[in-house]
Coordinates of C-alpha atoms in Angstrom, one line a residue:
M1 CA -108.1 -2.5 13.3
T2 CA -110.7 0.3 13.3
Q3 CA -110.3 4.1 13.6
V4 CA -112.8 5.1 16.3
S5 CA -111.8 8.8 16.4
T6 CA -108.9 11.0 15.5
Q7 CA -107.2 9.9 18.7
V8 CA -108.4 6.3 19.2
T9 CA -107.9 3.1 17.2
E10 CA -109.6 -0.2 18.1
H11 CA -107.2 -3.2 17.6
G12 CA -109.6 -5.8 18.8
G13 CA -109.4 -8.3 21.7
G14 CA -109.7 -5.6 24.4
V15 CA -106.8 -3.4 23.0
R16 CA -107.0 0.2 21.8
S17 CA -104.4 2.8 21.1
L18 CA -104.5 6.6 21.7
R19 CA -102.4 9.1 19.7
V20 CA -100.9 11.3 22.4
P21 CA -99.1 14.3 20.9
I22 CA -95.4 15.1 21.5
P23 CA -95.0 18.9 21.4
N24 CA -92.6 20.2 18.8
N25 CA -91.3 16.8 17.8
P26 CA -91.3 15.3 14.2
L27 CA -92.5 12.0 15.6
G28 CA -95.8 13.7 16.2
Y29 CA -97.3 11.4 18.8
T30 CA -96.8 8.4 21.1
L31 CA -99.2 5.5 20.7
V32 CA -100.5 4.8 24.2
Y33 CA -102.2 1.4 24.5
V34 CA -105.2 0.7 26.7
V35 CA -105.5 -3.0 27.6
D36 CA -108.6 -4.3 29.3
T37 CA -108.0 -6.6 32.3
D38 CA -110.3 -8.2 34.9
S39 CA -109.0 -5.6 37.4
G40 CA -109.6 -2.6 35.1
P41 CA -107.8 -0.9 32.2
V42 CA -104.0 -0.9 32.1
L43 CA -101.9 1.6 30.0
I44 CA -98.8 0.6 28.1
D45 CA -96.9 3.9 28.2
T46 CA -98.5 7.3 28.9
G47 CA -97.1 10.1 26.6
W48 CA -95.2 13.3 27.1
D49 CA -95.8 15.5 30.2
D50 CA -97.6 18.4 28.7
P51 CA -101.1 19.9 29.2
L52 CA -102.1 19.2 25.6
S53 CA -100.9 15.6 25.9
W54 CA -102.7 15.1 29.2
D55 CA -106.0 16.5 27.7
T56 CA -105.6 14.2 24.7
L57 CA -105.0 11.2 27.0
T58 CA -108.0 11.9 29.1
E59 CA -110.2 12.6 26.2
G60 CA -109.1 9.4 24.5
L61 CA -109.8 7.4 27.6
S62 CA -113.3 8.8 27.7
A63 CA -113.8 7.8 24.0
C64 CA -112.7 4.3 25.0
G65 CA -115.5 4.3 27.6
T66 CA -113.3 4.7 30.7
A67 CA -111.6 7.5 32.6
V68 CA -108.1 8.2 33.9
G69 CA -109.4 7.6 37.5
E70 CA -110.2 4.0 36.5
I71 CA -106.7 3.1 35.3
H72 CA -105.5 0.0 37.3
G73 CA -101.8 0.0 36.3
V74 CA -99.2 1.6 34.0
V75 CA -96.6 -0.6 32.2
I76 CA -93.7 1.5 30.8
T77 CA -91.7 0.1 27.9
H78 CA -88.8 2.5 28.7
H79 CA -88.0 5.6 30.7
H80 CA -88.0 8.2 27.8
P81 CA -90.3 11.2 28.5
D82 CA -92.6 10.5 25.5
H83 CA -93.4 7.2 27.2
H84 CA -93.1 7.8 30.9
G85 CA -93.9 11.5 31.1
L86 CA -97.5 11.4 32.2
S87 CA -97.2 8.3 34.5
G88 CA -97.1 10.3 37.7
Q89 CA -100.2 12.2 36.8
V90 CA -102.0 9.0 36.0
R91 CA -101.0 7.5 39.3
E92 CA -102.1 10.7 41.2
A93 CA -105.5 10.6 39.5
S94 CA -106.1 6.8 39.8
G95 CA -103.8 5.2 42.4
A96 CA -102.5 3.0 39.6
W97 CA -99.2 1.2 40.0
I98 CA -96.3 1.9 37.6
A99 CA -94.0 -0.9 36.4
M100 CA -90.6 -0.6 34.6
H101 CA -87.5 -2.7 34.1
E102 CA -85.0 -2.2 36.9
A103 CA -82.3 -0.9 34.6
D104 CA -84.5 2.0 33.6
I105 CA -85.7 2.5 37.1
A106 CA -82.1 3.1 38.0
L107 CA -82.0 5.8 35.3
V108 CA -85.1 7.4 36.6
R109 CA -83.5 7.5 40.1
R110 CA -80.4 9.1 38.7
T111 CA -82.4 11.7 36.8
R112 CA -84.3 12.6 39.9
D113 CA -81.1 12.9 41.9
N114 CA -79.1 14.9 39.3
R115 CA -78.2 18.5 39.8
A116 CA -77.7 20.8 36.8
D117 CA -74.0 21.3 37.6
R118 CA -73.3 17.5 37.7
W119 CA -75.1 17.1 34.3
Y120 CA -73.0 19.9 32.8
A121 CA -69.8 18.3 34.1
Y122 CA -70.7 14.9 32.7
M123 CA -71.7 16.3 29.3
I124 CA -68.6 18.4 29.0
A125 CA -66.3 15.5 29.9
K126 CA -68.1 13.2 27.3
L127 CA -68.1 15.7 24.5
T128 CA -64.5 16.7 25.2
A129 CA -63.4 13.1 24.9
A130 CA -65.5 12.8 21.7
G131 CA -63.6 15.8 20.2
A132 CA -66.5 18.3 20.1
P133 CA -65.3 21.8 19.0
D134 CA -65.3 24.8 21.3
D135 CA -68.3 26.5 19.6
H136 CA -70.4 23.4 20.3
M137 CA -69.2 23.2 23.9
A138 CA -70.3 26.8 24.4
T139 CA -73.9 25.8 23.5
L140 CA -74.1 23.7 26.8
T141 CA -73.6 26.8 28.9
R142 CA -76.5 28.5 27.0
T143 CA -78.9 25.7 27.6
P144 CA -81.8 26.8 29.9
V145 CA -81.8 24.8 33.1
G146 CA -85.5 24.0 32.4
L147 CA -84.4 22.0 29.4
L148 CA -82.0 19.9 31.3
P149 CA -82.8 16.4 32.6
G150 CA -83.4 17.8 36.0
F151 CA -87.2 17.1 36.0
S152 CA -88.5 14.6 38.4
P153 CA -90.1 11.7 36.5
A154 CA -92.3 9.4 38.5
L155 CA -90.5 6.7 40.4
P156 CA -92.0 3.3 39.5
D157 CA -93.3 1.1 42.3
R158 CA -93.2 -2.2 40.5
E159 CA -90.3 -3.9 38.7
I160 CA -90.9 -5.7 35.3
V161 CA -89.1 -9.0 35.5
P162 CA -88.0 -10.3 32.0
G163 CA -89.6 -13.7 31.1
E164 CA -92.4 -13.4 33.6
L165 CA -96.1 -12.7 33.0
L166 CA -97.2 -9.3 34.3
D167 CA -99.9 -9.3 37.0
L168 CA -102.8 -8.5 34.7
P169 CA -105.8 -10.7 35.7
G170 CA -107.4 -12.2 32.6
R171 CA -104.5 -11.5 30.2
R172 CA -101.3 -13.2 29.3
L173 CA -98.7 -10.4 28.8
R174 CA -95.1 -11.5 29.1
A175 CA -92.1 -9.2 29.4
I176 CA -89.2 -9.5 27.0
W177 CA -86.0 -7.6 27.9
T178 CA -84.8 -5.8 24.7
P179 CA -81.9 -3.5 25.7
G180 CA -80.3 -1.2 23.2
H181 CA -82.5 1.9 22.8
T182 CA -82.3 2.1 26.6
P183 CA -80.7 -0.4 29.0
G184 CA -84.1 -1.4 30.4
H185 CA -86.3 -1.3 27.3
V186 CA -88.9 -4.1 27.3
C187 CA -91.3 -5.4 24.7
L188 CA -94.5 -7.0 25.9
H189 CA -95.8 -10.2 24.3
L190 CA -99.5 -10.7 24.4
E191 CA -99.7 -14.5 24.4
E192 CA -103.2 -14.7 23.1
A193 CA -104.6 -15.5 19.7
H194 CA -104.8 -12.6 17.3
P195 CA -108.4 -11.3 17.2
D196 CA -108.4 -11.5 13.4
R197 CA -106.7 -14.9 13.5
L198 CA -103.6 -13.6 11.7
P199 CA -100.9 -16.3 11.5
G200 CA -98.1 -15.9 14.0
N201 CA -97.4 -15.9 17.7
G202 CA -99.7 -13.5 19.4
R203 CA -99.2 -9.7 19.4
L204 CA -96.1 -7.6 20.5
F205 CA -96.2 -4.2 22.1
S206 CA -92.8 -3.2 20.8
G207 CA -92.2 0.3 22.4
D208 CA -89.4 1.9 20.4
H209 CA -87.5 -1.3 19.8
L210 CA -89.2 -2.2 16.5
L211 CA -90.8 0.6 14.6
P212 CA -92.1 0.8 11.0
G213 CA -89.9 3.0 8.8
I214 CA -87.9 4.4 11.7
T215 CA -84.5 3.3 13.1
P216 CA -84.5 3.9 16.9
H217 CA -81.7 5.8 18.4
I218 CA -78.9 3.7 20.0
G219 CA -77.0 5.8 22.4
L220 CA -75.2 5.7 25.7
Y221 CA -76.8 5.8 29.2
E222 CA -73.8 5.6 31.5
D223 CA -73.5 6.2 35.2
P224 CA -70.7 8.8 35.6
D225 CA -69.6 6.8 38.7
D226 CA -69.4 3.5 36.8
A227 CA -66.4 2.7 34.6
T228 CA -68.1 -0.2 32.8
V229 CA -67.9 0.1 29.0
A230 CA -71.3 -0.8 27.6
D231 CA -72.0 -2.1 24.1
P232 CA -75.6 -0.9 23.5
L233 CA -75.6 -1.6 19.8
G234 CA -74.5 -5.2 20.4
D235 CA -77.3 -5.5 23.0
Y236 CA -79.8 -4.1 20.5
L237 CA -78.8 -6.4 17.7
D238 CA -79.1 -9.4 20.0
S239 CA -82.5 -8.2 21.1
L240 CA -83.7 -7.8 17.6
E241 CA -82.8 -11.4 16.8
R242 CA -84.8 -12.6 19.8
I243 CA -87.9 -10.7 18.6
G244 CA -87.4 -12.1 15.1
R245 CA -87.5 -15.7 16.5
L246 CA -90.6 -14.9 18.4
A247 CA -92.5 -14.3 15.1
P248 CA -95.5 -12.3 16.4
A249 CA -98.6 -12.1 14.2
E250 CA -98.7 -8.3 14.6
V251 CA -96.5 -5.6 16.1
L252 CA -98.1 -2.7 18.0
P253 CA -95.3 -0.1 18.2
A254 CA -95.2 3.2 20.1
H255 CA -95.0 5.3 17.0
R256 CA -96.6 5.4 13.6
H257 CA -98.9 2.3 13.1
A258 CA -99.3 -1.4 13.7
F259 CA -97.8 -3.8 11.2
P260 CA -97.4 -7.5 10.5
D261 CA -94.2 -9.3 9.3
A262 CA -92.0 -8.5 12.3
G263 CA -89.3 -10.8 10.8
V264 CA -89.1 -8.6 7.7
R265 CA -88.6 -5.5 9.8
V266 CA -86.1 -7.1 12.0
Q267 CA -84.0 -8.1 9.0
E268 CA -84.2 -4.6 7.6
L269 CA -82.8 -3.2 10.8
L270 CA -80.1 -5.8 11.1
D271 CA -79.1 -5.0 7.5
H272 CA -79.1 -1.3 8.2
H273 CA -76.7 -1.5 11.1
D274 CA -74.5 -4.0 9.3
E275 CA -74.2 -1.5 6.4
R276 CA -73.6 1.4 8.8
L277 CA -70.8 -0.5 10.6
T278 CA -69.2 -1.4 7.3
G279 CA -69.3 2.3 6.3
L280 CA -67.8 3.4 9.6
R281 CA -65.0 0.9 9.3
A282 CA -64.2 2.3 5.9
L283 CA -64.1 5.9 7.3
L284 CA -61.8 4.7 10.1
T285 CA -58.9 3.9 7.6
T286 CA -58.1 7.5 8.8
P287 CA -58.1 8.0 12.6
L288 CA -61.2 9.9 13.7
T289 CA -62.9 11.0 16.9
A290 CA -66.5 10.2 17.6
W291 CA -67.4 13.7 16.7
Q292 CA -65.6 13.5 13.3
L293 CA -67.4 10.2 12.7
A294 CA -70.8 11.7 13.4
E295 CA -70.0 14.6 11.0
R296 CA -69.4 12.0 8.3
M297 CA -72.3 9.6 9.0
E298 CA -75.6 9.8 7.1
W299 CA -78.5 11.3 9.1
N300 CA -82.0 12.4 8.1
R301 CA -80.7 15.9 7.3
P302 CA -77.3 17.5 6.6
W303 CA -75.0 17.9 9.6
A304 CA -75.0 21.7 9.2
D305 CA -78.8 21.6 9.8
I306 CA -78.7 19.5 12.9
P307 CA -79.3 21.6 16.1
P308 CA -76.8 21.3 19.0
G309 CA -79.0 19.0 21.2
S310 CA -79.5 16.6 18.4
R311 CA -75.8 16.6 17.6
N312 CA -75.1 15.4 21.1
I313 CA -77.5 12.5 20.4
A314 CA -75.8 11.8 17.0
V315 CA -72.3 11.7 18.6
S316 CA -73.6 9.3 21.2
E317 CA -74.9 7.0 18.5
A318 CA -71.6 7.3 16.6
E319 CA -69.8 6.2 19.7
A320 CA -72.2 3.3 20.3
H321 CA -71.4 2.1 16.7
V322 CA -67.6 2.5 17.1
R323 CA -67.8 0.6 20.4
R324 CA -69.4 -2.3 18.5
L325 CA -66.5 -2.3 16.0
V326 CA -64.0 -2.3 18.9
K327 CA -65.9 -5.2 20.5
L328 CA -65.8 -7.1 17.2
G329 CA -62.0 -6.5 16.9
Q330 CA -62.5 -4.3 13.8
A331 CA -61.4 -1.0 15.3
E332 CA -59.4 0.2 18.3
A333 CA -58.9 3.4 20.3
M334 CA -55.5 4.9 19.6
P335 CA -53.5 4.7 22.9
G336 CA -53.0 8.1 24.6
S337 CA -55.1 10.0 22.2
E338 CA -56.9 13.1 23.5
P339 CA -59.6 13.5 22.4
V340 CA -60.1 9.7 21.9
T341 CA -59.4 8.7 18.3
Y342 CA -60.4 5.4 16.7
V343 CA -58.8 3.6 13.8
A344 CA -59.8 0.4 11.8
M345 CA -57.8 -2.7 12.4

């Protein structure tokens, strides 16, 4: 692994990464990967839709000896805007195809079709059921429409099929479905010998599924018209175990830096969620709503310092965890409770 410039890192074997900034976000940047193929360079993720991010992406491609107009295809690990945001501009500039798992394509379609009033109604219903206080609910009506998910992310034109090799001439890149962070999150397994001959099973582009030092958010992405009760944390834990069994020689994540020993990181994350579930079950000896659980959970800063938008995300994660306890038969929703209150069994 060689640092070519402040934006570009050479990973060997026809793979480079670009540090594309995420404006006003503590993550700092998304690692966008440039993979050489016999049909031209392919991007894995694209970065946030912002002029600075676009300029950094194009400058980084130039430093790699190519240009945005030469991009052959874009493979998206998941629909979040720091990964999918610039896909449309790349396609406009190059004619590249965009590929994504069908579950996240469905979320992109829903986002494109959403009206602000429908989003408000959905969020108010979810937060009311979670027990959010009135002062927090009032923040929704003060949210500028421009900050709502009413943007129009690019609609992918190819579907990533789990278990299949992607159509990348000269490369063996296989899709692995790893739901949890989003319903259609995929990791991408480069089934080729590591360029430095590190022991293990090829390399893994892990998106946000497996990150060094960061625990990815596990939340809810539900269709308001679908009554199915999802278990995203259960999906995530199952996905982690699949990646652990794969035993790649190196992980190329979407944030921070590449790292070996995927199995060690997988076990750390499994242990983290096991400890969190144990702690939540102890809290639920007293009946609590999802909001009250979130207030009592440990975050990277005190609850009083978490802004309203991030509190919505925290409550979603709290609910994902309590759903896992319900699925395991270790907690239950109290019948008839409004807002919904959970208690340990």
